[in-house]
Structure formats: C-alpha cells, structure tokens
PDB file of C-alpha atoms and ligand atoms in Angstrom:
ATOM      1  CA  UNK A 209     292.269-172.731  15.518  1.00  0.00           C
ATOM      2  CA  UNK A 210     288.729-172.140  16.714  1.00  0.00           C
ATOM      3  CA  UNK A 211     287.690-168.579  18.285  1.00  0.00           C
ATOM      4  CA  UNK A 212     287.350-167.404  21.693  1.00  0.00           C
ATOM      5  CA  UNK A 213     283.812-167.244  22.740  1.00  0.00           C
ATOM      6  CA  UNK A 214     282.423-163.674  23.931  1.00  0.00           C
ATOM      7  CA  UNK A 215     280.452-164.545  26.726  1.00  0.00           C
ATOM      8  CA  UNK A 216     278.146-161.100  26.655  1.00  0.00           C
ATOM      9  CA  UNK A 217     275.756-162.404  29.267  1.00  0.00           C
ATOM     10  CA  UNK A 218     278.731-162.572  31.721  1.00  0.00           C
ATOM     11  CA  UNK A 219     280.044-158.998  31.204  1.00  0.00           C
ATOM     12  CA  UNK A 220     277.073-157.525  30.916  1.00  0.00           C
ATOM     13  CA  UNK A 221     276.242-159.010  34.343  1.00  0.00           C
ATOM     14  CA  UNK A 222     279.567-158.081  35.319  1.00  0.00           C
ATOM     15  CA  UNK A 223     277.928-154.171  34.830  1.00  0.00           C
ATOM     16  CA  UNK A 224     275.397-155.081  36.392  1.00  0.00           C
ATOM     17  CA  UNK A 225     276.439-155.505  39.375  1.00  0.00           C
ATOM     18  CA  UNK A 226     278.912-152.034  38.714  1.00  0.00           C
ATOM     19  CA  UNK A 227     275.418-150.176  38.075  1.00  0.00           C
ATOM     20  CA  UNK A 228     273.924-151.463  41.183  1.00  0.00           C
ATOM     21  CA  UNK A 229     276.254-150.197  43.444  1.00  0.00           C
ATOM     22  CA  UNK A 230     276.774-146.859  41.295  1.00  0.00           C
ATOM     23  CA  UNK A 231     272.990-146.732  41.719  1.00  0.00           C
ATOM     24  CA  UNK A 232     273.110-147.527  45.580  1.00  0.00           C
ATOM     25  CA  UNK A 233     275.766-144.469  45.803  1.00  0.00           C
ATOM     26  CA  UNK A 234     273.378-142.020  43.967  1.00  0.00           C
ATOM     27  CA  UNK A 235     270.532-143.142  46.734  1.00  0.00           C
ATOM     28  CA  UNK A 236     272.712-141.816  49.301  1.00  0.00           C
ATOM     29  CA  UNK A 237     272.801-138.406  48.133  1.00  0.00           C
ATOM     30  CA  UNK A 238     269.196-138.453  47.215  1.00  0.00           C
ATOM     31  CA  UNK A 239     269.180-139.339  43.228  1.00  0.00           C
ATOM     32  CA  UNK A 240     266.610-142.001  42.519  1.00  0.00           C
ATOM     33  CA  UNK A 241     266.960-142.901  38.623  1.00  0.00           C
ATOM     34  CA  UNK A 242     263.930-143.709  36.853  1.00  0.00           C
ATOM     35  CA  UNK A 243     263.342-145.240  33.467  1.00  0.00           C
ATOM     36  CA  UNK A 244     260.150-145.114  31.923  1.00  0.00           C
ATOM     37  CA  UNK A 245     259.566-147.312  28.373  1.00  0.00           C
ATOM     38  CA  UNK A 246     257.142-147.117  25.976  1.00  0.00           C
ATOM     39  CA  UNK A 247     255.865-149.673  24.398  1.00  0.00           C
ATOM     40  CA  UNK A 248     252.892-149.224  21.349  1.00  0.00           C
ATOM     41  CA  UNK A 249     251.408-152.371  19.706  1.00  0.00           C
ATOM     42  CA  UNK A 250     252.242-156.373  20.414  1.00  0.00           C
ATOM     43  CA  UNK A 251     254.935-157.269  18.406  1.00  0.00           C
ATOM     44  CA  UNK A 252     256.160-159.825  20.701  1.00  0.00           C
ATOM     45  CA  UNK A 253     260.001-159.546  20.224  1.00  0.00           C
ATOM     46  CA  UNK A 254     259.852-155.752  21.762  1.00  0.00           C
ATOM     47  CA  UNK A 255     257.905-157.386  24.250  1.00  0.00           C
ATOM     48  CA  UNK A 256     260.312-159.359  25.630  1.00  0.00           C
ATOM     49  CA  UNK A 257     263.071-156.591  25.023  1.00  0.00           C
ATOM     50  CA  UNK A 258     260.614-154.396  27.603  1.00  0.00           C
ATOM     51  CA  UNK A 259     260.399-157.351  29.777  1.00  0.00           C
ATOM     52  CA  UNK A 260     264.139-157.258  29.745  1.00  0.00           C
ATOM     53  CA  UNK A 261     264.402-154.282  30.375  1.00  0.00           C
ATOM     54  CA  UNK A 262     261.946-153.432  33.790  1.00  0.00           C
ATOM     55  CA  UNK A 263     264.502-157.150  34.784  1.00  0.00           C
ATOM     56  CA  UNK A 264     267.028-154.931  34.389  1.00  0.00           C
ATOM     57  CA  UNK A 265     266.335-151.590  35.935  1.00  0.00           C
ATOM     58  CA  UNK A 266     264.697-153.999  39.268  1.00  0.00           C
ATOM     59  CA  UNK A 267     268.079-156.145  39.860  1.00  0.00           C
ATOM     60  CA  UNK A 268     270.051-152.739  39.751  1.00  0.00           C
ATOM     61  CA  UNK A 269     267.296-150.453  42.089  1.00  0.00           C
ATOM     62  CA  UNK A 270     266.725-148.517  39.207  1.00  0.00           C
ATOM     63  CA  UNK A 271     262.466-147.559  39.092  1.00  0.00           C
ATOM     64  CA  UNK A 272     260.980-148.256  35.841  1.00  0.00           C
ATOM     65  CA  UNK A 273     257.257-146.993  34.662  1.00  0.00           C
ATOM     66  CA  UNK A 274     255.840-149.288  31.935  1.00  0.00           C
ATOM     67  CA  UNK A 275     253.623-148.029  29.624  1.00  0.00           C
ATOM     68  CA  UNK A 276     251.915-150.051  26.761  1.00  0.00           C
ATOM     69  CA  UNK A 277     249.401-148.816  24.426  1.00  0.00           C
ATOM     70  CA  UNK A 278     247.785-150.618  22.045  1.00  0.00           C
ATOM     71  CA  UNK A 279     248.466-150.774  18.476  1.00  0.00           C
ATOM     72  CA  UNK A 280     245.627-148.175  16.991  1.00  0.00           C
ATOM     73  CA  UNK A 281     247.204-145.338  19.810  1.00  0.00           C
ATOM     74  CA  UNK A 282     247.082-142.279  17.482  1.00  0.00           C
ATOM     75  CA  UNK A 283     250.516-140.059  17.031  1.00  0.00           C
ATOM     76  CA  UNK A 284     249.058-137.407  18.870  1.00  0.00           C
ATOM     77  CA  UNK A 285     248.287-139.109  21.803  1.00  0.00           C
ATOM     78  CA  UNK A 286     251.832-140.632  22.314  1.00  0.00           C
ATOM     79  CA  UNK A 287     253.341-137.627  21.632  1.00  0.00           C
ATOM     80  CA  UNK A 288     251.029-136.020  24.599  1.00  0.00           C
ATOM     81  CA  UNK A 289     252.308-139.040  26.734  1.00  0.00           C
ATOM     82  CA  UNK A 290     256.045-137.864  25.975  1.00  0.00           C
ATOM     83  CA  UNK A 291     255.525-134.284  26.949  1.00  0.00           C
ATOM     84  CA  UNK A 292     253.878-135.691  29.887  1.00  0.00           C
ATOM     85  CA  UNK A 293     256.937-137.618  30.777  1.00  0.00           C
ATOM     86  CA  UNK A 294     259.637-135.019  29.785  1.00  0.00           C
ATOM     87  CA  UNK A 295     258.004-132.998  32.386  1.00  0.00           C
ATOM     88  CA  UNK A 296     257.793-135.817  35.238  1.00  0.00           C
ATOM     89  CA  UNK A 297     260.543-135.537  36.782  1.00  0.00           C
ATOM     90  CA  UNK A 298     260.975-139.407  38.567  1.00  0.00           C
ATOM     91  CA  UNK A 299     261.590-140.087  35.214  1.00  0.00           C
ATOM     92  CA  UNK A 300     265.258-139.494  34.254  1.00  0.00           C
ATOM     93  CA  UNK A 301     265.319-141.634  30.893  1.00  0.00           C
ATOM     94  CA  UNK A 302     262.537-142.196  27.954  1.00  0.00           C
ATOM     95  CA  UNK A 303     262.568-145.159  25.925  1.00  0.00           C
ATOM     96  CA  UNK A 304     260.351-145.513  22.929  1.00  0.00           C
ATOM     97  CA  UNK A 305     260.069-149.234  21.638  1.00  0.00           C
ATOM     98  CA  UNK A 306     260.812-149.506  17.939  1.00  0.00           C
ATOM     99  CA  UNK A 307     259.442-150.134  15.946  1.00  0.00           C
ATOM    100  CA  UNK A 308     256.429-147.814  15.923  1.00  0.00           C
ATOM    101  CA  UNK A 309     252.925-148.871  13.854  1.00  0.00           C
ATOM    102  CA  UNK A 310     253.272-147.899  10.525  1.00  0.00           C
ATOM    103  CA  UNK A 311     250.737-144.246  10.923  1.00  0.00           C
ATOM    104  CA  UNK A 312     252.940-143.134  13.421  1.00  0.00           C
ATOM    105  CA  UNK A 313     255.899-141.076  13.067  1.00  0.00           C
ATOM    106  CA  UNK A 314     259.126-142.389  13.873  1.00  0.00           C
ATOM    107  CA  UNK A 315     261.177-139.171  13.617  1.00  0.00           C
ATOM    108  CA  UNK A 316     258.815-137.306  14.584  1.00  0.00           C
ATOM    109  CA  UNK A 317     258.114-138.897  18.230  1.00  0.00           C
ATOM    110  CA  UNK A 318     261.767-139.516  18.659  1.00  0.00           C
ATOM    111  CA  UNK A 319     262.387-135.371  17.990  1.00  0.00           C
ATOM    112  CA  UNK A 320     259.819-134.970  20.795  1.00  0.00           C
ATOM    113  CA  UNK A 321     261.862-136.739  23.695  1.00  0.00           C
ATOM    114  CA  UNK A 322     263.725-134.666  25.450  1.00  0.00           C
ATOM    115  CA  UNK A 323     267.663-134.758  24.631  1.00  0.00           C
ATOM    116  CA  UNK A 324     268.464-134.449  28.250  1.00  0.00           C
ATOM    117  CA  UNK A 325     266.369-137.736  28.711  1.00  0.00           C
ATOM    118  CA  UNK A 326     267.474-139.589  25.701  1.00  0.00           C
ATOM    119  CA  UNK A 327     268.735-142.772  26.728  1.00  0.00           C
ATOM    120  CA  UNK A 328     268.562-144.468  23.247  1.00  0.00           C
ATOM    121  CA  UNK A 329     271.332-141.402  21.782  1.00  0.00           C
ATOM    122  CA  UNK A 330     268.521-141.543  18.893  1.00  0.00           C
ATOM    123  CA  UNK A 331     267.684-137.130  18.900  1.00  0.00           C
ATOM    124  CA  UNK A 332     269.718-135.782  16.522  1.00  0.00           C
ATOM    125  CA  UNK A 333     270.756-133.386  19.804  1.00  0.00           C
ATOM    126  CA  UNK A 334     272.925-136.588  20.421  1.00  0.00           C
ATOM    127  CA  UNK A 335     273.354-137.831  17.630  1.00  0.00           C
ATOM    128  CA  UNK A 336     275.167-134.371  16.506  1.00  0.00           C
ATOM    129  CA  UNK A 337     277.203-134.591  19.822  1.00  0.00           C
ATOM    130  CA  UNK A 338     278.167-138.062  18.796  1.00  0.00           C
ATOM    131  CA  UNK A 339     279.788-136.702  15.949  1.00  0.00           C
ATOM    132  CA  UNK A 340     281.429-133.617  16.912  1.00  0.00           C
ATOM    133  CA  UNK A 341     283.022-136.410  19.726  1.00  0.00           C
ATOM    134  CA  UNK A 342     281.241-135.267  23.163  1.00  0.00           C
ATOM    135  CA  UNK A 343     278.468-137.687  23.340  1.00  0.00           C
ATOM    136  CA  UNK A 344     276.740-138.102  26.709  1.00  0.00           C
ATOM    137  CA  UNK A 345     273.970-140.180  25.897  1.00  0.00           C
ATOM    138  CA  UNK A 346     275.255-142.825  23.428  1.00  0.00           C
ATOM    139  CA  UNK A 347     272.899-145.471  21.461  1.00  0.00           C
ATOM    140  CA  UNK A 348     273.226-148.450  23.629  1.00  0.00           C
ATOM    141  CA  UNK A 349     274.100-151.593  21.191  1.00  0.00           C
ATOM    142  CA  UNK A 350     276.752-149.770  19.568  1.00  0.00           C
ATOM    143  CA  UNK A 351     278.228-148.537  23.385  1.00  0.00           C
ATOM    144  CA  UNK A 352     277.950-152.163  24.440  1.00  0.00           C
ATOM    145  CA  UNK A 353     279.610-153.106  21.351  1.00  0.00           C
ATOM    146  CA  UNK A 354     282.641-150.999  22.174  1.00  0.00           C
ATOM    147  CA  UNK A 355     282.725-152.655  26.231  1.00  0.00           C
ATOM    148  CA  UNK A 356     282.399-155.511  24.661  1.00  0.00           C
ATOM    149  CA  UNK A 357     285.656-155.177  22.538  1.00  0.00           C
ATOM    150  CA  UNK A 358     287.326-153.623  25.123  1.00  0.00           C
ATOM    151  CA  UNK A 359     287.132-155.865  28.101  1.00  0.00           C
ATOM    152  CA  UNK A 360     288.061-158.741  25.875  1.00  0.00           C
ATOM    153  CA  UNK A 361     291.230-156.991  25.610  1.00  0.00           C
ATOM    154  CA  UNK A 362     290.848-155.630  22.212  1.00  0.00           C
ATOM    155  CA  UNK A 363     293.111-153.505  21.030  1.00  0.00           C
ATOM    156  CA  UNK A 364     291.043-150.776  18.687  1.00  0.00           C
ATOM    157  CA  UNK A 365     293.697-147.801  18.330  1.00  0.00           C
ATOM    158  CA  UNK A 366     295.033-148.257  15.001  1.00  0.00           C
ATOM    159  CA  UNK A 367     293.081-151.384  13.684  1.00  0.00           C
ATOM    160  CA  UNK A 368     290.909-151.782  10.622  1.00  0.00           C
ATOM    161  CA  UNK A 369     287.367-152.039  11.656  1.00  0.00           C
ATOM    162  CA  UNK A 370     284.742-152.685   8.812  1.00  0.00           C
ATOM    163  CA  UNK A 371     281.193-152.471   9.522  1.00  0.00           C
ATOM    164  CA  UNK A 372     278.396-154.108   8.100  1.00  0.00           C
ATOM    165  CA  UNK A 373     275.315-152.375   7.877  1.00  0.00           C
ATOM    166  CA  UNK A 374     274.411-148.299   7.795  1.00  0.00           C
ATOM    167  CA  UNK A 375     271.791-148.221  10.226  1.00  0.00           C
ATOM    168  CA  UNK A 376     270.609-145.156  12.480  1.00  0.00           C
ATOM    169  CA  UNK A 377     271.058-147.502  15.559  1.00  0.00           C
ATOM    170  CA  UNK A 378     273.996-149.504  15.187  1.00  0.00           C
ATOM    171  CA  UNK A 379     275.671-149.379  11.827  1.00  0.00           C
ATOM    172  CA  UNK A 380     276.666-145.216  11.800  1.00  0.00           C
ATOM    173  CA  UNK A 381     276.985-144.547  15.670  1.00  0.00           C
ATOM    174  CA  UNK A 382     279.187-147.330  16.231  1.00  0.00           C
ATOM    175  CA  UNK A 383     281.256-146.396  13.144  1.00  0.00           C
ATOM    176  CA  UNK A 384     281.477-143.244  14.870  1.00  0.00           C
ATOM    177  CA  UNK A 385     282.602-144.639  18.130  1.00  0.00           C
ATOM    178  CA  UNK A 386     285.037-146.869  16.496  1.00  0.00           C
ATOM    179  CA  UNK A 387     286.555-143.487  14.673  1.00  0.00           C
ATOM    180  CA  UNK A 388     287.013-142.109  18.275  1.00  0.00           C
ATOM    181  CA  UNK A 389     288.507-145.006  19.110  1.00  0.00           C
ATOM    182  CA  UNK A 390     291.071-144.266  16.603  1.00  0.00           C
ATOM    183  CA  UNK A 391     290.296-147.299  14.334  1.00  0.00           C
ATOM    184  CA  UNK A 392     290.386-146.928  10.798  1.00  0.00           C
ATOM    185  CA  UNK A 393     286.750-147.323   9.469  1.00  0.00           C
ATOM    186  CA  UNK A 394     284.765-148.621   6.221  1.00  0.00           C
ATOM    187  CA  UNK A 395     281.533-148.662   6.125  1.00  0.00           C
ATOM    188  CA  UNK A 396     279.540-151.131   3.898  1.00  0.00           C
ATOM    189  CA  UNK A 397     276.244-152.076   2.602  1.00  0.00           C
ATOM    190  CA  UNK A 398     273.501-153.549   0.460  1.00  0.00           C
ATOM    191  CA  UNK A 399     275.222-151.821  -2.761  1.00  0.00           C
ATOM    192  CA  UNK A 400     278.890-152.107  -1.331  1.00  0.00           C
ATOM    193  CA  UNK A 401     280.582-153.455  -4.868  1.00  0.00           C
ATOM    194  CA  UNK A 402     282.994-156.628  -3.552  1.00  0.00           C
ATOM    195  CA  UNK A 403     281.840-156.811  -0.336  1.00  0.00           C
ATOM    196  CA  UNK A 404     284.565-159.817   1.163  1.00  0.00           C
ATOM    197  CA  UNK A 405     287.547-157.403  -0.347  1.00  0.00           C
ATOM    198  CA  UNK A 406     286.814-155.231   2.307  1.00  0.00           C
ATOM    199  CA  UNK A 407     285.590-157.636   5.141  1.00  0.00           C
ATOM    200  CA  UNK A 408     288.446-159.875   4.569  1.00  0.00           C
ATOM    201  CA  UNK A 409     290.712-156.853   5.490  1.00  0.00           C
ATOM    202  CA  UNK A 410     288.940-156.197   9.073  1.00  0.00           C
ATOM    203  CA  UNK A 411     290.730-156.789  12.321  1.00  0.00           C
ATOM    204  CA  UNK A 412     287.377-155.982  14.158  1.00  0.00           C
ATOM    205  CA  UNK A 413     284.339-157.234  11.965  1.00  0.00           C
ATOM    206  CA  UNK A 414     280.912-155.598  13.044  1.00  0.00           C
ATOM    207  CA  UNK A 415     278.441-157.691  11.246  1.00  0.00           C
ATOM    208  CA  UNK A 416     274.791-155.632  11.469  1.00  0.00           C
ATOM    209  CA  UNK A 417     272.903-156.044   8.265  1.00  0.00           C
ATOM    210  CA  UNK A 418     270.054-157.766   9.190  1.00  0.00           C
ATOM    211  CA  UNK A 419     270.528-161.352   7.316  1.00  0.00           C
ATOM    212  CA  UNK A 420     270.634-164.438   9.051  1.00  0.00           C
ATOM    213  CA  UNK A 421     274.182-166.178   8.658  1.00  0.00           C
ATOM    214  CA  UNK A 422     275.328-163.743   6.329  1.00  0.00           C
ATOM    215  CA  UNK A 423     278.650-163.355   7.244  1.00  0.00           C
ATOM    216  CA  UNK A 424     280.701-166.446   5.900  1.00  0.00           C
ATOM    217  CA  UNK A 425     284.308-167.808   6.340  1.00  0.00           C
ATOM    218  CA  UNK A 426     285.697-166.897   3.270  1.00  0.00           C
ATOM    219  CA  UNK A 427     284.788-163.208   4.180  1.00  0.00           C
ATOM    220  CA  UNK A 428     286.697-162.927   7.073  1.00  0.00           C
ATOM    221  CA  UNK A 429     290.720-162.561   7.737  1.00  0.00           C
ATOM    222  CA  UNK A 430     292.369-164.742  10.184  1.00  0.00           C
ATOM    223  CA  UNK A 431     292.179-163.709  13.564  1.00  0.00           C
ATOM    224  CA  UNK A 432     290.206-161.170  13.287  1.00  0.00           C
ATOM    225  CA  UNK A 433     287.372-159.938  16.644  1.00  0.00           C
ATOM    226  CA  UNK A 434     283.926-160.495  15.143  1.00  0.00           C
ATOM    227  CA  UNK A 435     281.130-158.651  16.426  1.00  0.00           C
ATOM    228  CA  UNK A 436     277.678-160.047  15.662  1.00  0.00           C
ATOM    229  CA  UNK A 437     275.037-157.540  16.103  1.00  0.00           C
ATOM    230  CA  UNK A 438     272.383-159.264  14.542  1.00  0.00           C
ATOM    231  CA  UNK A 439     268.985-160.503  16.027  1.00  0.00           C
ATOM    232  CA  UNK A 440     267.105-162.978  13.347  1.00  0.00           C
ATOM    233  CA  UNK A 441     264.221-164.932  14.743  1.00  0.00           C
ATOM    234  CA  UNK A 442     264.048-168.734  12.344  1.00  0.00           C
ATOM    235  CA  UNK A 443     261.934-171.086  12.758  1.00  0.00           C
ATOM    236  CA  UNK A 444     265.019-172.983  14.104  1.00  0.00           C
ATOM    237  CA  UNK A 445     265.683-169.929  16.717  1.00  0.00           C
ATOM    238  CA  UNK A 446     267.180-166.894  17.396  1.00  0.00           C
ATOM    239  CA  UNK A 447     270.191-166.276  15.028  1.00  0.00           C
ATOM    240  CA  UNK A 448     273.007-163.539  14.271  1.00  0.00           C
ATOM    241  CA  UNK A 449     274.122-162.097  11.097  1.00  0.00           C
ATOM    242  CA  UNK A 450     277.184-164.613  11.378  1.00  0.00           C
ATOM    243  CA  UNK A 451     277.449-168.165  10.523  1.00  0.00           C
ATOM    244  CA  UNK A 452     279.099-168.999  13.657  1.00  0.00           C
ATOM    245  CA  UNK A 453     279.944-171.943  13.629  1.00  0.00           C
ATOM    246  CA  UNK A 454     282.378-171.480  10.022  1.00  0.00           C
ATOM    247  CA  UNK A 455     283.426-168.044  11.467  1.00  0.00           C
ATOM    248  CA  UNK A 456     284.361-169.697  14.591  1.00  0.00           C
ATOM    249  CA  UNK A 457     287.557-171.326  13.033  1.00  0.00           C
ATOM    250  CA  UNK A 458     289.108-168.455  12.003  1.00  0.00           C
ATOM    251  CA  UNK A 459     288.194-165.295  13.788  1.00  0.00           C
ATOM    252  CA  UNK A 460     290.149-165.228  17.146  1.00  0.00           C
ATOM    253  CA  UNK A 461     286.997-164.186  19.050  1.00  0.00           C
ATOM    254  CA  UNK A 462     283.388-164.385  18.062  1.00  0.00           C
ATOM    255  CA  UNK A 463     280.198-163.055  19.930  1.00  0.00           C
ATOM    256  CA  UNK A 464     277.594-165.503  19.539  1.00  0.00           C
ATOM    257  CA  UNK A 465     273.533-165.010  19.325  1.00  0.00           C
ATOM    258  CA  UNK A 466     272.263-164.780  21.829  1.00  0.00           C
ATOM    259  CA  UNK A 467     274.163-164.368  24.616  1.00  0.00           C
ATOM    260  CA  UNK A 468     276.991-161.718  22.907  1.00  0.00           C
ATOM    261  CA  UNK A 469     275.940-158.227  21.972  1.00  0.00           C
ATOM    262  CA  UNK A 470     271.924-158.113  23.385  1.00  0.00           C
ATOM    263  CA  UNK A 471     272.680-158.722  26.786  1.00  0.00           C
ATOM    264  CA  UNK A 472     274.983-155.700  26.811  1.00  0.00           C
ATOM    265  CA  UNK A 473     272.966-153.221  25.396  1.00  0.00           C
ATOM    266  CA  UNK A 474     270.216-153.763  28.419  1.00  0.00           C
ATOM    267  CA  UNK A 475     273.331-153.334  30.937  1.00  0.00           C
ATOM    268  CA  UNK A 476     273.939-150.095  28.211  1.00  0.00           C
ATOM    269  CA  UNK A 477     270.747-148.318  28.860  1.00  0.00           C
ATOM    270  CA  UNK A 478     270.775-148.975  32.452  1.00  0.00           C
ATOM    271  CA  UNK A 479     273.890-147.006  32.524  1.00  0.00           C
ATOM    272  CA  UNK A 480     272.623-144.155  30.398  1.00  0.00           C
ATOM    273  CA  UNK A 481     269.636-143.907  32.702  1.00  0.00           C
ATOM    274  CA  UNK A 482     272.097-143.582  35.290  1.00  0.00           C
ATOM    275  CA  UNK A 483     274.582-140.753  33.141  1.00  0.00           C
ATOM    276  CA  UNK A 484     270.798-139.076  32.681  1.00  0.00           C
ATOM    277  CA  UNK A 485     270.079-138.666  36.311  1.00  0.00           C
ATOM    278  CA  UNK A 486     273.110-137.641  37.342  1.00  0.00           C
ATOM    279  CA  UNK A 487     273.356-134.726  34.749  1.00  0.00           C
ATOM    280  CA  UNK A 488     269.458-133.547  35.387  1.00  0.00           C
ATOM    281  CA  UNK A 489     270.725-133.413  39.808  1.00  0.00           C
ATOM    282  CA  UNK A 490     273.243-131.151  38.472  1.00  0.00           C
ATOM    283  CA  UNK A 491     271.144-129.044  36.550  1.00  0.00           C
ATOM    284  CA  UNK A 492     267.881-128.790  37.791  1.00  0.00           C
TER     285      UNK A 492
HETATM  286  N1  GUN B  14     264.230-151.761  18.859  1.00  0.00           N
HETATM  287  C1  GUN B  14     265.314-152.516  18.533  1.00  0.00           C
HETATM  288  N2  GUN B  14     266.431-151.989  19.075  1.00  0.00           N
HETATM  289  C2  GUN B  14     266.038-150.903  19.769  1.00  0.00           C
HETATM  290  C3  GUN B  14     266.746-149.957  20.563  1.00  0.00           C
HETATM  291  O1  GUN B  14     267.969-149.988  20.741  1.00  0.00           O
HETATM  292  N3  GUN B  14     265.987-148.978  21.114  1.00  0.00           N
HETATM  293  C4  GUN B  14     264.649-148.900  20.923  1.00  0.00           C
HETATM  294  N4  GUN B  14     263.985-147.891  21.489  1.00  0.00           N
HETATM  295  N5  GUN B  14     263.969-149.759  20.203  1.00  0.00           N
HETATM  296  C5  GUN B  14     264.669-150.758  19.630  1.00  0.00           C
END
C-alpha cells in the first residue's frame, strides 16, 4: 500500500482564493487589512519566507509594509519600530521574522507586539487563550496543520495523535489544538525514553523535531495520517523530518516537503491578518 499524497500547495491555494474574496467583502464595508513583517539580518531562508509572504498578502489584496533592518539593528530600536507599528493603524497584523540576532531579545520583542495584532499567536496573551480554548489569533503552522488534516477528511475526534517535538511554535500549540479537537495527545521529545512505542501507536503522526529524515518506517503504525512539519535545508535540498519515501508505504497519507505543511501556514497568516482586522473595525 503506498500513502496518499497531501498536496498542501493545492489547499492552501484553495484558501487562497477563500481569503481573496473574504478580503474583497471586507473592502466593501471599508476594512483594508494590512500586514506589516519584520525582517532583521540576512539569513536567507526568512528571506524567502518574507518574500512569500508580501506573494501572499498581493494575490489576496491584502497591503503588506516590508521592513528589513540589518543585522547590527540594536533591541531598542526594533522595539521603537513595534510601538510605532502597534500604533499605525493600516497595519492590522505584526510579524517579526525569527529568528532574531543573537543580542536581541526574543521574548522580549515578541511581549512588545500588540496581542490584538498578533498574527503569529506567539504573546503569551494568545498563547494563554490558546489554552483556556478561545484562541483568536492562532500560531499559523500548527492552524494549517489542523486544515490540513481536516480537509483530507481526517477524522481527529477520538484518535491518538503523538507529536514530535515541544516547540513554542509548532510542537505545544498544535498539541493544544489537537486536545480541542478531542484527540488523545502525547507529547514527545529529545529525552522521550522508547520513542517508536509511542509513535508506532499514533493515528495522526506530527513529526516536528527538527532532524532531517528522522521519522522512519518502523516507527510508524499502519495507516496512520503523517504530518511532516519539518523544514531541513541539505546540500541535496529542502527536506522534512520524515523519510518519505519508507513512510510512504505504510502511512495512509503523508505530507511531503515541500509542498505539504509550508504552503499552508502562508495561506494561515493571511487569514489571521484578516481575523485581526476584522476584530480591531469592531473595536476601535
Ligand atoms: N520563523 C520560522 N517560522 C516562523 C513563524 O511561524 N513565524 C515567525 N515570525 N518566524 C518564523
């Protein structure tokens, strides 16, 4: 038996094109949405996320305000250009690139965003709301992770979904969306003791660790939805936390790098920039 491919760059257009027109409504009564990123430094994989990204926000009529700063921009100074843009108020979503250089303060310049223009779900505002189970602004790979599963028809309610990986942007809040999904959860890691006794018993398999081709046949259970957040750049390529093409004969659908998961997290933010400019016409 061989998988069924995920084809993320099709849904995720799919939204696209459900944005645009969402987007075309909101013009009509007078809501222009406006992204603005942030981008400090050239590492050149968050430039082509950003690049992505202004694609993104132009096919749907969303504005988008780019600004890059170079690497030796001190805290203070970005932090100056966040109040700045928590006040503007064309600018309905703020989106830091991570990562940040080293001297500057992750937490702290994520803490300064406004919650109300949070579109990455990263101030603990949201990520408290996450928790408590009224999130409005979700972290975007784990939300596109969930469309994902569903319009492929997967069943969550009930199922065993292990996840890979105890990051702040994917591993934890898409635990935590799984949990409202009503799917049983485990969470493992780097010290998780046995790790393929609990992988082998996922139905839905969220691979996010950070290791190219970690993932194996032998650790996963027949038929189950593999979900391959991953983003490894080889010499070879781009490649996912998955070795594919094992996993591939025994999952009964796989997301592939690239072309699965990162496609939908652009069409993710695009719709929390949307969420975020509705919400401020309603209270401002
Ligand atoms: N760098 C890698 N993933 C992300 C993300 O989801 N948001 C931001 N701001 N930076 C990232």
């Amino acid at each position: 038996m061989s998988a069924t491919i995920i084809d993320g760059k099709q849904t995720s257009s799919e939204i696209r094109k459900e944005i645009a027109s969402e987007v075309s409504e909101l013009k009509k009564q007078g809501i222009q949405p406006g992204l603005a990123v942030v981008l400090v430094g050239d590492d050149p994989a968050s430039h082509v996320y950003v690049k992505n990204k202004e694609k993104g926000c132009e096919e749907t009529g969303i504005d988008s305000y780019k600004y890059e700063r170079p690497t030796k921009m001190k805290e203070e100074e970005l932090l100056a250009l966040i109040d700045e843009l928590n006040k503007d108020s064309k600018v309905n979503g703020i989106l830091v690139q991570l990562p940040l250089p080293d001297h500057i303060d992750e937490h702290k310049v994520l803490m300064a965003i406004d919650p109300e223009k949070d579109v990455d779900g990263f101030h603990p505002i949201n990520v408290g709301k996450l928790m408590v189970g009224n999130a409005v602004l979700v972290p975007c790979t784990p939300r596109g992770t969930i469309e994902l599963l569903k319009r492929s028809g997967v069943e969550i309610s009930g199922k065993n979904a292990v996840i890979v990986g105890r990051s702040n942007i994917v591993g934890k809040p898409v635990s935590m969306l799984l949990l409202q999904e009503n799917a049983t959860i485990e969470i493992c890691h780097s010290r998780t003791k046995d790790l393929s006794e609990h992988t082998k018993r996922a139905d839905i398999l969220i691979a996010a660790i950070g290791k190219p081709r970690f993932i194996t046949k032998d650790m996963v259970k027949d038929g189950a939805a593999v979900i391959d957040v991953g983003v490894n750049r080889l010499e070879t390529g781009l490649c996912g936390d998955v070795d594919f093409d094992e996993v591939k004969e025994v999952a009964s659908l796989i997301t592939p790098v690239p072309g699965g998961v990162g496609p939908m997290t652009i069409a993710m933010l695009l719709k929390n920039t949307i969420i975020a400019a509705t919400q401020q016409a309603k209270t401002n």
